[in-house]
Amino acid sequence: VDAYAPRSPVLLADEVTALQLRDDYLNICPSVKRLVGVSWRGGGRGPRIKEKSMDVTLFAQLMLKHPDIRFVNLQYGNTEAQIKAWRDQGIDIIHDSRINPLKDMDRWLSQVKACDAVVSVANTTIHGAGGLNIPTQCLLSIHSDWRWLIDPSVIRSYWYPSVGIARENKTGSSSWSSAISLVSEWLNSGCPMPSGPIQSVVQ
């Protein structure tokens, strides 16, 4: 573990484009405290997409708790209808139609770089934000794969030092409640770099 990835970040974005995007997003409303990128839908195929995703109603509840934050849509795929629905609920979220992650990942990476922090389920957004060393919280479903380990004491990514883990619980209808609370507290505290164990204590 000590020898893995001695250099961080492991990705580089176009700084000029990132600064231009950041200026665009902040100039819309200068009073906003910070920009936080968001992504709520997992990748893959068939049932796997749903397993890795977070219910949009729950994700909206998280964002509604933070009216002082401007959220930036980093989700790949068709999201226009969902963004409109969230805006109708009063959520301040940017959808930049100039950027298509599936066709121009370089420009999308600059958009990630333009954000102060990122909140996402386990998908490509995590790899982008973690690779850029941006403070990030991963909303991790109970259907996560081996890369995230299963021990709940592991609260930070093994692969990306800047990525913290907020795990879905395995019981009850409110399985995301503790994860949402953790991320909300993190947002309130200014989105610091995560700390905590990256290795399992379970032998």
Tab-separated table of C-alpha atoms in Angstrom:
chain	number	residue	atom	x	y	z
A	1	VAL	CA	0.000	0.000	0.000
A	2	ASP	CA	2.781	2.442	0.886
A	3	ALA	CA	4.393	1.931	-2.521
A	4	TYR	CA	1.227	2.426	-4.585
A	5	ALA	CA	0.741	5.635	-6.576
A	6	PRO	CA	3.451	7.809	-4.995
A	7	ARG	CA	2.493	10.642	-7.354
A	8	SER	CA	-0.786	12.512	-7.234
A	9	PRO	CA	-2.626	13.674	-9.264
A	10	VAL	CA	-2.349	10.961	-11.881
A	11	LEU	CA	-4.443	12.902	-14.428
A	12	LEU	CA	-3.985	16.386	-15.850
A	13	ALA	CA	-6.755	18.585	-17.221
A	14	ASP	CA	-6.565	21.584	-19.527
A	15	GLU	CA	-6.134	24.394	-16.985
A	16	VAL	CA	-7.221	27.156	-19.372
A	17	THR	CA	-10.496	25.432	-20.218
A	18	ALA	CA	-11.105	24.588	-16.563
A	19	LEU	CA	-10.667	28.227	-15.524
A	20	GLN	CA	-12.946	29.431	-18.323
A	21	LEU	CA	-15.672	27.005	-17.273
A	22	ARG	CA	-15.288	27.945	-13.622
A	23	ASP	CA	-15.635	31.643	-14.445
A	24	ASP	CA	-18.736	30.924	-16.528
A	25	TYR	CA	-20.386	28.962	-13.725
A	26	LEU	CA	-19.563	31.434	-10.967
A	27	ASN	CA	-20.478	34.551	-12.929
A	28	ILE	CA	-24.069	33.347	-13.146
A	29	CYS	CA	-24.375	33.878	-9.391
A	30	PRO	CA	-21.320	35.380	-7.667
A	31	SER	CA	-22.707	34.765	-4.153
A	32	VAL	CA	-22.337	30.996	-4.416
A	33	LYS	CA	-19.808	29.598	-1.922
A	34	ARG	CA	-18.479	26.750	-4.047
A	35	LEU	CA	-19.002	24.553	-7.088
A	36	VAL	CA	-19.652	20.865	-6.438
A	37	GLY	CA	-19.842	18.391	-9.300
A	38	VAL	CA	-22.440	15.634	-9.033
A	39	SER	CA	-23.164	12.297	-10.673
A	40	TRP	CA	-25.870	9.867	-9.550
A	41	ARG	CA	-26.132	7.097	-12.139
A	42	GLY	CA	-23.806	4.146	-12.405
A	43	GLY	CA	-22.349	2.703	-15.555
A	44	GLY	CA	-22.410	-0.801	-16.948
A	45	ARG	CA	-25.288	-2.696	-18.523
A	46	GLY	CA	-28.745	-3.887	-17.583
A	47	PRO	CA	-29.430	-4.371	-13.871
A	48	ARG	CA	-25.899	-3.311	-12.974
A	49	ILE	CA	-26.711	0.318	-13.798
A	50	LYS	CA	-29.559	0.392	-11.260
A	51	GLU	CA	-27.488	-1.406	-8.616
A	52	LYS	CA	-24.745	1.236	-8.761
A	53	SER	CA	-27.084	4.241	-9.006
A	54	MET	CA	-28.790	6.338	-6.367
A	55	ASP	CA	-32.481	7.194	-6.390
A	56	VAL	CA	-32.903	10.681	-7.834
A	57	THR	CA	-35.339	11.675	-5.076
A	58	LEU	CA	-32.748	10.890	-2.412
A	59	PHE	CA	-30.050	12.700	-4.363
A	60	ALA	CA	-32.331	15.725	-4.584
A	61	GLN	CA	-32.812	15.667	-0.796
A	62	LEU	CA	-29.055	15.889	-0.367
A	63	MET	CA	-28.699	18.851	-2.732
A	64	LEU	CA	-31.682	20.710	-1.255
A	65	LYS	CA	-29.885	20.820	2.095
A	66	HIS	CA	-27.219	23.064	0.567
A	67	PRO	CA	-28.724	26.133	-1.146
A	68	ASP	CA	-25.390	27.950	-0.869
A	69	ILE	CA	-23.748	25.486	-3.265
A	70	ARG	CA	-23.992	25.538	-7.049
A	71	PHE	CA	-24.034	21.965	-8.286
A	72	VAL	CA	-22.538	21.036	-11.655
A	73	ASN	CA	-23.913	18.114	-13.644
A	74	LEU	CA	-21.020	15.733	-14.403
A	75	GLN	CA	-23.277	12.793	-15.229
A	76	TYR	CA	-22.762	11.179	-18.621
A	77	GLY	CA	-25.729	10.172	-20.740
A	78	ASN	CA	-29.110	11.831	-21.275
A	79	THR	CA	-29.794	14.006	-18.219
A	80	GLU	CA	-31.735	17.046	-19.498
A	81	ALA	CA	-35.139	15.921	-18.180
A	82	GLN	CA	-33.758	15.117	-14.743
A	83	ILE	CA	-31.903	18.427	-14.504
A	84	LYS	CA	-35.094	20.306	-15.408
A	85	ALA	CA	-37.042	18.398	-12.753
A	86	TRP	CA	-34.448	19.280	-10.119
A	87	ARG	CA	-34.412	22.926	-11.141
A	88	ASP	CA	-38.205	22.959	-10.802
A	89	GLN	CA	-37.650	21.816	-7.192
A	90	GLY	CA	-35.412	24.813	-6.576
A	91	ILE	CA	-32.055	23.061	-6.869
A	92	ASP	CA	-29.280	25.241	-8.248
A	93	ILE	CA	-27.639	22.887	-10.755
A	94	ILE	CA	-25.797	23.640	-13.974
A	95	HIS	CA	-26.158	21.540	-17.082
A	96	ASP	CA	-23.569	22.661	-19.623
A	97	SER	CA	-24.782	21.512	-23.038
A	98	ARG	CA	-21.367	22.351	-24.523
A	99	ILE	CA	-19.870	19.311	-22.796
A	100	ASN	CA	-20.564	15.687	-23.705
A	101	PRO	CA	-18.521	13.251	-21.584
A	102	LEU	CA	-19.195	10.394	-23.994
A	103	LYS	CA	-17.767	12.289	-26.975
A	104	ASP	CA	-15.102	14.584	-25.496
A	105	MET	CA	-13.647	13.290	-22.250
A	106	ASP	CA	-10.838	15.874	-22.272
A	107	ARG	CA	-13.317	18.745	-22.078
A	108	TRP	CA	-15.357	16.864	-19.467
A	109	LEU	CA	-12.198	16.416	-17.378
A	110	SER	CA	-11.690	20.180	-17.489
A	111	GLN	CA	-15.250	20.554	-16.204
A	112	VAL	CA	-14.429	18.236	-13.295
A	113	LYS	CA	-11.317	20.310	-12.624
A	114	ALA	CA	-13.444	23.469	-12.524
A	115	CYS	CA	-15.254	22.150	-9.438
A	116	ASP	CA	-14.157	22.655	-5.838
A	117	ALA	CA	-15.358	19.174	-4.906
A	118	VAL	CA	-17.320	16.206	-6.262
A	119	VAL	CA	-20.101	13.951	-4.950
A	120	SER	CA	-20.812	10.886	-7.053
A	121	VAL	CA	-21.799	7.253	-7.073
A	122	ALA	CA	-19.095	4.791	-8.118
A	123	ASN	CA	-18.697	5.492	-11.817
A	124	THR	CA	-16.273	7.189	-14.216
A	125	THR	CA	-16.766	10.497	-12.395
A	126	ILE	CA	-14.979	9.057	-9.357
A	127	HIS	CA	-11.986	8.088	-11.493
A	128	GLY	CA	-11.875	11.557	-13.049
A	129	ALA	CA	-12.138	13.431	-9.751
A	130	GLY	CA	-9.849	11.026	-7.916
A	131	GLY	CA	-7.301	11.093	-10.709
A	132	LEU	CA	-7.261	14.901	-10.533
A	133	ASN	CA	-6.912	14.755	-6.730
A	134	ILE	CA	-10.099	16.749	-6.136
A	135	PRO	CA	-11.843	16.353	-2.741
A	136	THR	CA	-14.559	13.793	-3.407
A	137	GLN	CA	-17.167	11.708	-1.631
A	138	CYS	CA	-18.288	8.449	-3.241
A	139	LEU	CA	-21.852	7.371	-2.448
A	140	LEU	CA	-21.156	3.654	-2.537
A	141	SER	CA	-24.008	1.181	-2.980
A	142	ILE	CA	-24.124	-2.211	-1.281
A	143	HIS	CA	-23.509	-3.729	-4.712
A	144	SER	CA	-19.994	-2.313	-5.011
A	145	ASP	CA	-17.181	-4.410	-6.426
A	146	TRP	CA	-13.912	-5.602	-4.882
A	147	ARG	CA	-12.085	-2.340	-5.523
A	148	TRP	CA	-13.903	-0.677	-2.627
A	149	LEU	CA	-13.460	-3.482	-0.059
A	150	ILE	CA	-16.376	-4.606	2.118
A	151	ASP	CA	-15.142	-3.606	5.574
A	152	PRO	CA	-17.165	-0.538	6.712
A	153	SER	CA	-14.117	0.721	8.603
A	154	VAL	CA	-12.543	1.535	5.219
A	155	ILE	CA	-13.693	5.103	4.602
A	156	ARG	CA	-11.243	6.220	1.932
A	157	SER	CA	-10.393	4.901	-1.524
A	158	TYR	CA	-7.436	2.549	-1.789
A	159	TRP	CA	-6.654	3.981	-5.237
A	160	TYR	CA	-7.353	7.714	-4.896
A	161	PRO	CA	-6.265	9.601	-1.732
A	162	SER	CA	-8.783	12.403	-2.359
A	163	VAL	CA	-11.846	10.112	-2.433
A	164	GLY	CA	-13.797	9.366	0.735
A	165	ILE	CA	-16.451	6.647	1.008
A	166	ALA	CA	-20.039	7.080	2.207
A	167	ARG	CA	-21.521	3.583	2.244
A	168	GLU	CA	-25.131	2.537	1.789
A	169	ASN	CA	-26.341	0.406	4.707
A	170	LYS	CA	-27.607	-3.117	4.100
A	171	THR	CA	-30.813	-2.831	6.116
A	172	GLY	CA	-34.087	-0.931	6.049
A	173	SER	CA	-35.816	1.470	3.700
A	174	SER	CA	-33.508	4.299	4.798
A	175	SER	CA	-30.383	2.495	3.631
A	176	TRP	CA	-28.823	5.725	2.330
A	177	SER	CA	-29.600	7.923	5.344
A	178	SER	CA	-26.240	7.629	7.107
A	179	ALA	CA	-24.343	8.122	3.843
A	180	ILE	CA	-26.373	11.227	3.002
A	181	SER	CA	-25.772	12.623	6.488
A	182	LEU	CA	-22.040	12.009	6.192
A	183	VAL	CA	-21.820	13.752	2.818
A	184	SER	CA	-23.994	16.630	4.001
A	185	GLU	CA	-21.712	17.198	7.008
A	186	TRP	CA	-18.713	17.074	4.686
A	187	LEU	CA	-20.264	19.722	2.435
A	188	ASN	CA	-21.047	21.900	5.455
A	189	SER	CA	-17.447	21.627	6.640
A	190	GLY	CA	-16.067	22.975	3.362
A	191	CYS	CA	-15.303	19.719	1.515
A	192	PRO	CA	-11.918	18.895	3.069
A	193	MET	CA	-9.635	16.192	1.761
A	194	PRO	CA	-10.798	12.884	3.279
A	195	SER	CA	-8.872	11.073	5.967
A	196	GLY	CA	-9.150	7.652	7.535
A	197	PRO	CA	-8.130	4.058	6.853
A	198	ILE	CA	-7.736	2.694	3.343
A	199	GLN	CA	-7.033	-0.861	4.486
A	200	SER	CA	-9.369	-3.339	6.093
A	201	VAL	CA	-8.772	-4.304	9.709
A	202	VAL	CA	-10.563	-7.585	9.029
A	203	GLN	CA	-8.098	-10.435	8.591
